[in-house]
C-alpha cells in the first residue's frame, strides 16, 4: 500500500537541516567535524529573554493562548512594525507564528489555488519552493547572476509574470546570498508589480537586523506603501534574537489574509508555545546591545573568511554580502577543472565532509549548483577551523 500521497512523496527534506543532522551524527560517532552549515547565530539567548520565559512559567502562563498569540505580544509587534519597519499596523492585523517558517507556509496555504504560480528569485532559501509545492502551487524561478550581485532586476521579474502569477517572494536581506535591496531597487520592482494588480508580495524580512557597512534596511511595504494592501511581511525572533529553537515568528498584512492565517493556525497548531511568547515579549522590551555586538561579530568573521578564501584556488566569493550571515562560495573553477570527480555542488559538499570533515550546504539546494553555502553564525573557533580545512583542500 502506498500510504504517502504524491504531494508529500515528492517533498524533499530541508537540505540545510539534512546536512546539519549528518554533521551531528558524524560528530557523535567521534569524527572531528567543523559545521559551517547551520543557519543560526552561536550566541546564547540573552538572560533577560530567558528570565521572561521563567517568569511566565512561575506566573502560571502555561495554558493555551489565543491562536493569533497573546495580545501583549501582538500589540508590541504592531508597535515594532510601525516604529522599525514604518508599516502602520495594529494588533488585530498581527499574527504570532511558529517561527517565520510557519507564517510563510500559512500565507502560501491560504492564498494559493492549485496551479497558481509563485515567483521566487534564485538563489533562494531552500524551503520556499517546498512550501509552495505543499500548498499546491507552482514555483517559477526568477534567475539572477552572480556578476550582478544576485540582484533580481525589474526586467527579470517582469519576464516571468504570467496570468497565473499569484505571488512574489521577496527576501531581503536574503539567504543564502545576503542580498539587501536598496530603496531604488525596491522602487523599480514595485513599479513592475503596480501594473500587475493581482500579485501578492510576500516580504521575508527575517534578516532585517543583520546588515553590514551601514546598510539601512527598509521594509518593502514602507518603500511601496501603495502596495501595502497586498503585501504580507514576515519576520521572526529566530535570527535577530538568536532564538531559533524557541520558534517564534510573526507577520502582518491585509486583515483578510492575516485572519485566514489565524483560522488556519487555530485548526493546526492552536497557538505558539505560550512561554516562548512571553520570552519574545521580554526580547522586544529588553536591551538590544547584544544584537549590535552579534552583527559586529558576524561582520568580522565574514571579513576573515573572505580574506582567507581570496588566497585559495578553485573557489571564490565575488562580493561581500550586505546582510544575513552566510557566504555563498563559487566553485565553477573547481567543477571545470575536475568534472569527473565533481559533477556539481553536492559532490563538492560530500567531498569536503568526507575528506576534511567540513560541513557546508550544496548550492543545488538553493537553486545554484555552482556554489556552496557556509554560515558565519558559528563560533570563532569553528570559523578558524573551517578556514584551516578549506586551506587544506584549496590552499
Ligand atoms: N526565511 C528565511 C530566508 C530563512 O533563512 C529562515 C531560516 O533559515 C526562515 C525564513 C525561517 O526562520 P524560522 O527559524 O523563524 O522559522
Tab-separated table of C-alpha atoms and ligand atoms in Angstrom:
chain	number	residue	atom	x	y	z
A	1	UNK	CA	0.000	0.000	0.000
A	2	UNK	CA	1.296	3.412	-0.975
A	3	UNK	CA	0.369	5.454	2.085
A	4	UNK	CA	2.132	8.685	1.294
A	5	UNK	CA	0.284	10.913	-1.138
A	6	UNK	CA	2.014	12.203	-4.271
A	7	UNK	CA	2.276	15.763	-2.932
A	8	UNK	CA	4.351	14.653	0.049
A	9	UNK	CA	6.186	11.754	-1.595
A	10	UNK	CA	7.780	14.331	-3.862
A	11	UNK	CA	8.703	16.576	-0.935
A	12	UNK	CA	12.408	16.655	-0.123
A	13	UNK	CA	13.808	17.020	3.368
A	14	UNK	CA	15.226	20.504	4.016
A	15	UNK	CA	18.791	20.309	2.670
A	16	UNK	CA	20.192	22.608	5.349
A	17	UNK	CA	18.649	20.601	8.173
A	18	UNK	CA	19.779	17.360	6.488
A	19	UNK	CA	23.421	18.490	6.337
A	20	UNK	CA	23.219	19.645	9.942
A	21	UNK	CA	21.808	16.256	11.018
A	22	UNK	CA	24.536	14.391	9.113
A	23	UNK	CA	27.279	16.527	10.667
A	24	UNK	CA	25.813	15.974	14.144
A	25	UNK	CA	25.692	12.204	13.530
A	26	UNK	CA	29.301	12.085	12.347
A	27	UNK	CA	30.357	14.146	15.372
A	28	UNK	CA	28.530	11.769	17.731
A	29	UNK	CA	30.451	8.899	16.140
A	30	UNK	CA	33.677	10.567	17.216
A	31	UNK	CA	34.656	12.274	13.945
A	32	UNK	CA	36.178	15.730	14.010
A	33	UNK	CA	33.610	17.814	12.183
A	34	UNK	CA	33.562	21.557	11.610
A	35	UNK	CA	29.968	22.520	10.927
A	36	UNK	CA	29.519	25.582	8.728
A	37	UNK	CA	26.055	24.558	7.611
A	38	UNK	CA	23.971	25.899	10.463
A	39	UNK	CA	21.608	28.766	9.862
A	40	UNK	CA	21.735	30.080	13.397
A	41	UNK	CA	23.788	32.505	15.473
A	42	UNK	CA	26.180	30.985	18.023
A	43	UNK	CA	25.411	33.361	20.907
A	44	UNK	CA	23.217	32.074	23.682
A	45	UNK	CA	19.808	33.641	24.220
A	46	UNK	CA	20.351	36.742	26.391
A	47	UNK	CA	19.493	36.312	30.085
A	48	UNK	CA	16.645	38.855	30.127
A	49	UNK	CA	14.851	36.793	27.463
A	50	UNK	CA	15.289	33.582	29.466
A	51	UNK	CA	14.020	35.451	32.541
A	52	UNK	CA	10.894	36.404	30.591
A	53	UNK	CA	10.220	32.719	29.992
A	54	UNK	CA	10.970	31.686	33.577
A	55	UNK	CA	8.724	34.399	34.951
A	56	UNK	CA	5.925	33.312	32.600
A	57	UNK	CA	6.160	29.728	33.875
A	58	UNK	CA	6.160	30.909	37.500
A	59	UNK	CA	3.207	33.218	36.802
A	60	UNK	CA	1.320	30.153	35.535
A	61	UNK	CA	1.208	31.275	31.914
A	62	UNK	CA	1.215	27.641	30.971
A	63	UNK	CA	-2.143	27.404	29.242
A	64	UNK	CA	-3.380	27.679	25.682
A	65	UNK	CA	-3.169	31.212	24.353
A	66	UNK	CA	-5.382	32.747	21.667
A	67	UNK	CA	-4.426	31.202	18.285
A	68	UNK	CA	-3.025	34.505	16.997
A	69	UNK	CA	-0.838	34.981	20.076
A	70	UNK	CA	-1.072	36.787	23.412
A	71	UNK	CA	-2.447	40.280	22.998
A	72	UNK	CA	0.525	41.977	24.735
A	73	UNK	CA	2.902	40.466	22.181
A	74	UNK	CA	0.681	41.304	19.208
A	75	UNK	CA	0.433	44.887	20.428
A	76	UNK	CA	4.192	45.117	20.952
A	77	UNK	CA	4.767	43.673	17.465
A	78	UNK	CA	2.315	46.117	15.896
A	79	UNK	CA	4.287	48.882	17.611
A	80	UNK	CA	7.563	47.424	16.311
A	81	UNK	CA	6.238	47.163	12.751
A	82	UNK	CA	5.068	50.769	12.932
A	83	UNK	CA	8.256	52.087	14.560
A	84	UNK	CA	11.047	49.996	12.973
A	85	UNK	CA	9.520	48.932	9.670
A	86	UNK	CA	7.394	52.058	9.104
A	87	UNK	CA	4.474	49.742	8.363
A	88	UNK	CA	1.381	51.168	10.029
A	89	UNK	CA	-0.442	48.259	11.555
A	90	UNK	CA	-2.450	47.251	14.588
A	91	UNK	CA	-2.614	44.178	16.816
A	92	UNK	CA	-5.621	42.602	15.010
A	93	UNK	CA	-3.522	42.528	11.831
A	94	UNK	CA	-0.593	40.780	13.516
A	95	UNK	CA	-0.212	37.038	13.978
A	96	UNK	CA	2.396	35.240	16.088
A	97	UNK	CA	3.552	32.049	14.366
A	98	UNK	CA	5.707	29.018	14.982
A	99	UNK	CA	8.844	30.635	13.534
A	100	UNK	CA	8.959	32.652	10.345
A	101	UNK	CA	8.598	29.330	8.579
A	102	UNK	CA	5.040	28.728	9.723
A	103	UNK	CA	3.993	32.264	8.766
A	104	UNK	CA	5.318	31.702	5.243
A	105	UNK	CA	3.696	28.307	4.923
A	106	UNK	CA	0.377	29.690	6.135
A	107	UNK	CA	0.436	32.526	3.611
A	108	UNK	CA	1.014	30.085	0.748
A	109	UNK	CA	-1.607	27.723	2.111
A	110	UNK	CA	-4.321	30.340	2.485
A	111	UNK	CA	-3.818	32.131	-0.844
A	112	UNK	CA	-2.757	29.515	-3.404
A	113	UNK	CA	-5.192	27.659	-5.622
A	114	UNK	CA	-3.839	24.552	-7.376
A	115	UNK	CA	-1.537	25.603	-10.210
A	116	UNK	CA	-1.072	29.197	-9.048
A	117	UNK	CA	2.442	30.442	-9.767
A	118	UNK	CA	4.765	31.927	-7.169
A	119	UNK	CA	7.797	33.886	-8.317
A	120	UNK	CA	10.958	33.084	-6.384
A	121	UNK	CA	14.268	34.791	-7.181
A	122	UNK	CA	17.223	32.357	-7.199
A	123	UNK	CA	19.364	31.578	-5.313
A	124	UNK	CA	16.543	31.083	-2.826
A	125	UNK	CA	16.095	29.822	0.701
A	126	UNK	CA	15.539	26.062	0.428
A	127	UNK	CA	12.046	25.992	1.911
A	128	UNK	CA	10.312	28.490	-0.410
A	129	UNK	CA	9.727	26.093	-3.339
A	130	UNK	CA	8.977	23.194	-0.989
A	131	UNK	CA	6.275	25.184	0.807
A	132	UNK	CA	4.750	26.343	-2.457
A	133	UNK	CA	4.664	22.708	-3.606
A	134	UNK	CA	2.988	21.621	-0.354
A	135	UNK	CA	0.329	24.280	-0.842
A	136	UNK	CA	-0.433	23.101	-4.369
A	137	UNK	CA	1.275	25.999	-6.129
A	138	UNK	CA	3.984	26.064	-8.758
A	139	UNK	CA	7.318	27.804	-8.184
A	140	UNK	CA	8.585	29.956	-11.014
A	141	UNK	CA	12.222	30.761	-10.505
A	142	UNK	CA	13.469	34.230	-11.422
A	143	UNK	CA	17.157	33.879	-12.284
A	144	UNK	CA	19.818	36.315	-11.098
A	145	UNK	CA	23.550	36.423	-11.862
A	146	UNK	CA	26.494	36.312	-9.512
A	147	UNK	CA	28.084	39.094	-11.624
A	148	UNK	CA	25.099	41.340	-10.736
A	149	UNK	CA	25.437	40.504	-7.052
A	150	UNK	CA	22.469	38.092	-7.323
A	151	UNK	CA	20.063	41.018	-7.577
A	152	UNK	CA	16.721	40.465	-9.233
A	153	UNK	CA	16.170	43.179	-11.802
A	154	UNK	CA	12.777	44.614	-12.639
A	155	UNK	CA	13.169	43.264	-16.190
A	156	UNK	CA	13.932	39.719	-14.989
A	157	UNK	CA	10.864	39.864	-12.757
A	158	UNK	CA	8.588	41.208	-15.489
A	159	UNK	CA	9.729	38.456	-17.870
A	160	UNK	CA	8.408	35.730	-15.577
A	161	UNK	CA	4.958	37.158	-14.852
A	162	UNK	CA	2.064	35.238	-16.415
A	163	UNK	CA	-1.717	35.382	-15.932
A	164	UNK	CA	-1.260	32.580	-13.362
A	165	UNK	CA	1.185	34.531	-11.170
A	166	UNK	CA	-0.290	34.825	-7.678
A	167	UNK	CA	2.627	35.933	-5.537
A	168	UNK	CA	6.233	37.069	-5.381
A	169	UNK	CA	8.550	36.027	-2.572
A	170	UNK	CA	10.801	38.974	-1.811
A	171	UNK	CA	13.506	38.013	0.673
A	172	UNK	CA	15.770	40.890	1.684
A	173	UNK	CA	18.359	40.584	3.207
A	174	UNK	CA	18.466	37.205	1.558
A	175	UNK	CA	19.516	33.701	2.399
A	176	UNK	CA	21.867	32.391	1.004
A	177	UNK	CA	23.499	35.366	-0.797
A	178	UNK	CA	22.985	38.197	1.677
A	179	UNK	CA	21.433	40.468	-0.945
A	180	UNK	CA	19.907	43.535	0.660
A	181	UNK	CA	17.985	45.597	-1.881
A	182	UNK	CA	18.378	49.390	-1.940
A	183	UNK	CA	15.347	51.680	-1.847
A	184	UNK	CA	15.772	52.446	-5.569
A	185	UNK	CA	15.920	48.761	-6.465
A	186	UNK	CA	12.773	48.056	-4.467
A	187	UNK	CA	11.052	51.007	-6.137
A	188	UNK	CA	11.879	49.569	-9.574
A	189	UNK	CA	10.474	46.191	-8.562
A	190	UNK	CA	7.371	47.826	-7.091
A	191	UNK	CA	6.863	49.671	-10.387
A	192	UNK	CA	6.515	46.331	-12.183
A	193	UNK	CA	4.124	44.999	-9.547
A	194	UNK	CA	1.977	48.130	-9.703
A	195	UNK	CA	0.974	47.167	-13.239
A	196	UNK	CA	0.066	43.607	-12.216
A	197	UNK	CA	-2.583	44.180	-9.605
A	198	UNK	CA	-3.256	40.526	-8.747
A	199	UNK	CA	0.172	39.681	-7.375
A	200	UNK	CA	0.637	39.334	-3.639
A	201	UNK	CA	4.045	40.343	-2.265
A	202	UNK	CA	5.404	38.098	0.459
A	203	UNK	CA	8.227	40.085	2.049
A	204	UNK	CA	10.503	37.841	4.104
A	205	UNK	CA	12.433	40.186	6.386
A	206	UNK	CA	13.789	37.743	8.967
A	207	UNK	CA	17.338	39.120	8.484
A	208	UNK	CA	16.300	42.804	8.725
A	209	UNK	CA	18.545	43.499	11.737
A	210	UNK	CA	21.602	41.757	10.292
A	211	UNK	CA	23.158	44.174	7.792
A	212	UNK	CA	26.686	45.467	7.233
A	213	UNK	CA	28.635	48.563	6.302
A	214	UNK	CA	25.918	50.963	7.375
A	215	UNK	CA	23.209	49.497	5.141
A	216	UNK	CA	19.891	50.899	6.357
A	217	UNK	CA	17.236	48.277	5.862
A	218	UNK	CA	13.790	49.476	4.822
A	219	UNK	CA	10.703	47.302	4.537
A	220	UNK	CA	9.098	46.607	1.186
A	221	UNK	CA	5.698	47.835	2.392
A	222	UNK	CA	7.258	51.078	3.651
A	223	UNK	CA	9.047	51.770	0.359
A	224	UNK	CA	5.892	50.978	-1.628
A	225	UNK	CA	3.062	51.967	0.751
A	226	UNK	CA	0.501	51.898	-2.056
A	227	UNK	CA	1.192	48.133	-2.308
A	228	UNK	CA	0.885	47.553	1.446
A	229	UNK	CA	-2.679	46.312	0.974
A	230	UNK	CA	-1.245	43.343	-0.951
A	231	UNK	CA	1.996	42.832	0.956
A	232	UNK	CA	2.400	40.277	3.728
A	233	UNK	CA	5.514	40.948	5.799
A	234	UNK	CA	7.085	38.011	7.607
A	235	UNK	CA	9.612	38.302	10.399
A	236	UNK	CA	10.904	36.202	13.301
A	237	UNK	CA	12.872	36.248	16.527
A	238	UNK	CA	14.993	33.322	15.332
A	239	UNK	CA	17.925	35.096	13.726
A	240	UNK	CA	17.872	38.599	15.208
A	241	UNK	CA	17.470	37.420	18.816
A	242	UNK	CA	19.314	34.116	18.394
A	243	UNK	CA	16.092	32.322	19.381
A	244	UNK	CA	15.985	29.676	16.642
A	245	UNK	CA	14.871	26.884	18.971
A	246	UNK	CA	12.089	28.921	20.582
A	247	UNK	CA	10.136	29.050	17.322
A	248	UNK	CA	8.577	32.480	17.392
A	249	UNK	CA	7.791	34.281	14.157
A	250	UNK	CA	5.233	36.921	13.241
A	251	UNK	CA	3.561	38.554	10.346
A	252	UNK	CA	1.401	41.474	9.331
A	253	UNK	CA	-0.519	42.229	6.182
A	254	UNK	CA	-4.006	42.628	4.771
A	255	UNK	CA	-6.527	41.907	7.537
A	256	UNK	CA	-8.307	39.288	5.417
A	257	UNK	CA	-5.128	37.267	4.861
A	258	UNK	CA	-3.989	37.506	8.488
A	259	UNK	CA	-7.482	36.439	9.617
A	260	UNK	CA	-7.278	33.382	7.329
A	261	UNK	CA	-3.831	32.544	8.715
A	262	UNK	CA	-5.244	32.753	12.241
A	263	UNK	CA	-8.057	30.367	11.305
A	264	UNK	CA	-5.519	28.030	9.702
A	265	UNK	CA	-3.361	28.149	12.828
A	266	UNK	CA	-6.320	27.628	15.144
A	267	UNK	CA	-7.046	24.337	13.381
A	268	UNK	CA	-3.458	23.124	13.069
A	269	UNK	CA	-1.199	24.157	15.966
A	270	UNK	CA	-3.709	26.047	18.198
A	271	UNK	CA	-1.112	28.557	19.315
A	272	UNK	CA	2.600	29.168	19.686
A	273	UNK	CA	4.255	27.879	22.850
A	274	UNK	CA	2.934	30.262	25.496
A	275	UNK	CA	6.209	30.537	27.414
A	276	UNK	CA	8.123	31.354	24.225
A	277	UNK	CA	5.664	34.160	23.524
A	278	UNK	CA	6.458	35.779	26.883
A	279	UNK	CA	10.163	35.333	26.160
A	280	UNK	CA	9.640	37.114	22.837
A	281	UNK	CA	7.878	39.950	24.642
A	282	UNK	CA	10.837	40.263	27.009
A	283	UNK	CA	13.133	40.304	23.968
A	284	UNK	CA	11.263	43.226	22.424
A	285	UNK	CA	11.198	45.190	25.667
A	286	UNK	CA	14.786	44.463	26.677
A	287	UNK	CA	18.202	45.829	25.811
A	288	UNK	CA	19.365	45.347	22.203
A	289	UNK	CA	23.111	45.885	22.567
A	290	UNK	CA	23.742	42.136	22.165
A	291	UNK	CA	22.213	42.390	18.692
A	292	UNK	CA	24.702	45.049	17.604
A	293	UNK	CA	27.574	43.020	19.097
A	294	UNK	CA	26.383	39.888	17.316
A	295	UNK	CA	26.244	41.681	13.956
A	296	UNK	CA	29.728	43.169	14.530
A	297	UNK	CA	30.999	39.637	15.193
A	298	UNK	CA	29.416	38.292	12.002
A	299	UNK	CA	30.971	41.167	10.088
A	300	UNK	CA	34.454	40.399	11.434
A	301	UNK	CA	34.026	36.692	10.640
A	302	UNK	CA	32.862	37.453	7.095
A	303	UNK	CA	36.000	39.577	6.671
A	304	UNK	CA	38.262	36.793	7.937
A	305	UNK	CA	36.731	34.079	5.752
A	306	UNK	CA	36.667	36.303	2.655
A	307	UNK	CA	40.295	37.241	3.098
A	308	UNK	CA	41.337	33.608	3.514
A	309	UNK	CA	39.255	32.413	0.544
A	310	UNK	CA	40.692	35.178	-1.667
A	311	UNK	CA	44.073	33.451	-1.335
A	312	UNK	CA	42.701	29.996	-2.208
A	313	UNK	CA	42.373	28.337	-5.600
A	314	UNK	CA	39.267	26.928	-7.281
A	315	UNK	CA	36.812	28.759	-5.020
A	316	UNK	CA	35.748	32.394	-4.926
A	317	UNK	CA	33.447	34.795	-3.081
A	318	UNK	CA	32.818	37.551	-5.658
A	319	UNK	CA	31.407	40.159	-3.291
A	320	UNK	CA	30.674	40.822	0.345
A	321	UNK	CA	27.084	40.172	1.433
A	322	UNK	CA	25.157	43.239	2.605
A	323	UNK	CA	23.152	41.240	5.111
A	324	UNK	CA	22.335	37.876	6.775
A	325	UNK	CA	25.258	35.718	7.917
A	326	UNK	CA	26.156	33.453	5.038
A	327	UNK	CA	28.802	33.312	2.366
A	328	UNK	CA	27.956	31.799	-0.996
A	329	UNK	CA	31.222	30.340	-2.246
A	330	UNK	CA	31.559	29.921	-6.033
A	331	UNK	CA	33.049	26.639	-7.215
A	332	UNK	CA	32.755	26.861	-11.027
A	333	UNK	CA	36.521	26.817	-11.468
A	334	UNK	CA	36.794	23.653	-9.406
A	335	UNK	CA	33.933	21.998	-11.329
A	336	UNK	CA	35.577	22.932	-14.633
A	337	UNK	CA	38.933	21.658	-13.521
A	338	UNK	CA	37.794	18.270	-12.306
A	339	UNK	CA	34.411	17.448	-13.882
A	340	UNK	CA	34.824	13.703	-13.450
A	341	UNK	CA	35.203	13.982	-9.723
A	342	UNK	CA	32.802	16.860	-9.166
A	343	UNK	CA	29.631	16.866	-11.226
A	344	UNK	CA	28.111	19.572	-9.042
A	345	UNK	CA	27.890	21.215	-5.643
A	346	UNK	CA	26.622	18.087	-3.870
A	347	UNK	CA	29.775	16.192	-4.869
A	348	UNK	CA	31.892	19.056	-3.547
A	349	UNK	CA	29.947	19.213	-0.269
A	350	UNK	CA	30.244	15.428	0.184
A	351	UNK	CA	33.954	15.593	-0.582
A	352	UNK	CA	34.524	18.354	1.994
A	353	UNK	CA	32.622	16.435	4.649
A	354	UNK	CA	34.310	13.104	3.979
A	355	UNK	CA	37.863	14.331	3.311
A	356	UNK	CA	38.334	17.161	5.797
A	357	UNK	CA	35.231	16.960	7.996
A	358	UNK	CA	33.823	20.299	6.855
A	359	UNK	CA	30.021	20.543	6.633
A	360	UNK	CA	28.714	23.010	4.023
A	361	UNK	CA	25.365	23.188	2.207
A	362	UNK	CA	25.482	22.448	-1.546
A	363	UNK	CA	24.245	25.338	-3.689
A	364	UNK	CA	21.998	22.956	-5.604
A	365	UNK	CA	19.563	23.152	-2.672
A	366	UNK	CA	19.333	26.931	-3.199
A	367	UNK	CA	18.841	26.637	-6.968
A	368	UNK	CA	22.502	27.319	-7.908
A	369	UNK	CA	24.732	24.309	-8.450
A	370	UNK	CA	27.884	26.396	-8.919
A	371	UNK	CA	28.380	27.244	-5.251
A	372	UNK	CA	28.124	26.081	-1.660
A	373	UNK	CA	26.926	27.988	1.380
A	374	UNK	CA	28.808	28.462	4.599
A	375	UNK	CA	27.454	30.210	7.657
A	376	UNK	CA	29.408	32.598	9.848
A	377	UNK	CA	26.871	32.071	12.611
A	378	UNK	CA	29.271	29.521	14.065
A	379	UNK	CA	31.638	30.405	16.927
A	380	UNK	CA	35.053	31.962	16.221
A	381	UNK	CA	37.000	28.732	16.790
A	382	UNK	CA	34.694	26.911	14.363
A	383	UNK	CA	35.354	29.645	11.787
A	384	UNK	CA	39.104	29.284	12.286
A	385	UNK	CA	38.759	25.502	11.921
A	386	UNK	CA	36.797	25.960	8.717
A	387	UNK	CA	39.405	28.321	7.267
A	388	UNK	CA	42.116	25.820	8.107
A	389	UNK	CA	40.198	22.919	6.496
A	390	UNK	CA	39.299	24.925	3.392
A	391	UNK	CA	43.010	25.772	3.183
A	392	UNK	CA	43.913	22.079	3.269
A	393	UNK	CA	41.819	21.492	0.157
A	394	UNK	CA	42.086	24.776	-1.750
A	395	UNK	CA	45.179	26.405	-0.305
B	1	LIG	N1	13.194	32.923	5.942
B	1	LIG	C1	14.499	32.763	5.635
B	1	LIG	C2	15.047	33.497	4.471
B	1	LIG	C3	15.311	31.936	6.408
B	1	LIG	O1	16.601	31.798	6.107
B	1	LIG	C4	14.732	31.255	7.505
B	1	LIG	C5	15.539	30.327	8.316
B	1	LIG	O2	16.577	29.844	7.934
B	1	LIG	C6	13.387	31.468	7.783
B	1	LIG	C7	12.637	32.298	6.987
B	1	LIG	C8	12.666	30.759	8.903
B	1	LIG	O3	13.073	31.133	10.126
B	1	LIG	P1	12.423	30.495	11.440
B	1	LIG	O4	13.512	29.721	12.087
B	1	LIG	O5	11.966	31.677	12.227
B	1	LIG	O6	11.280	29.637	11.046
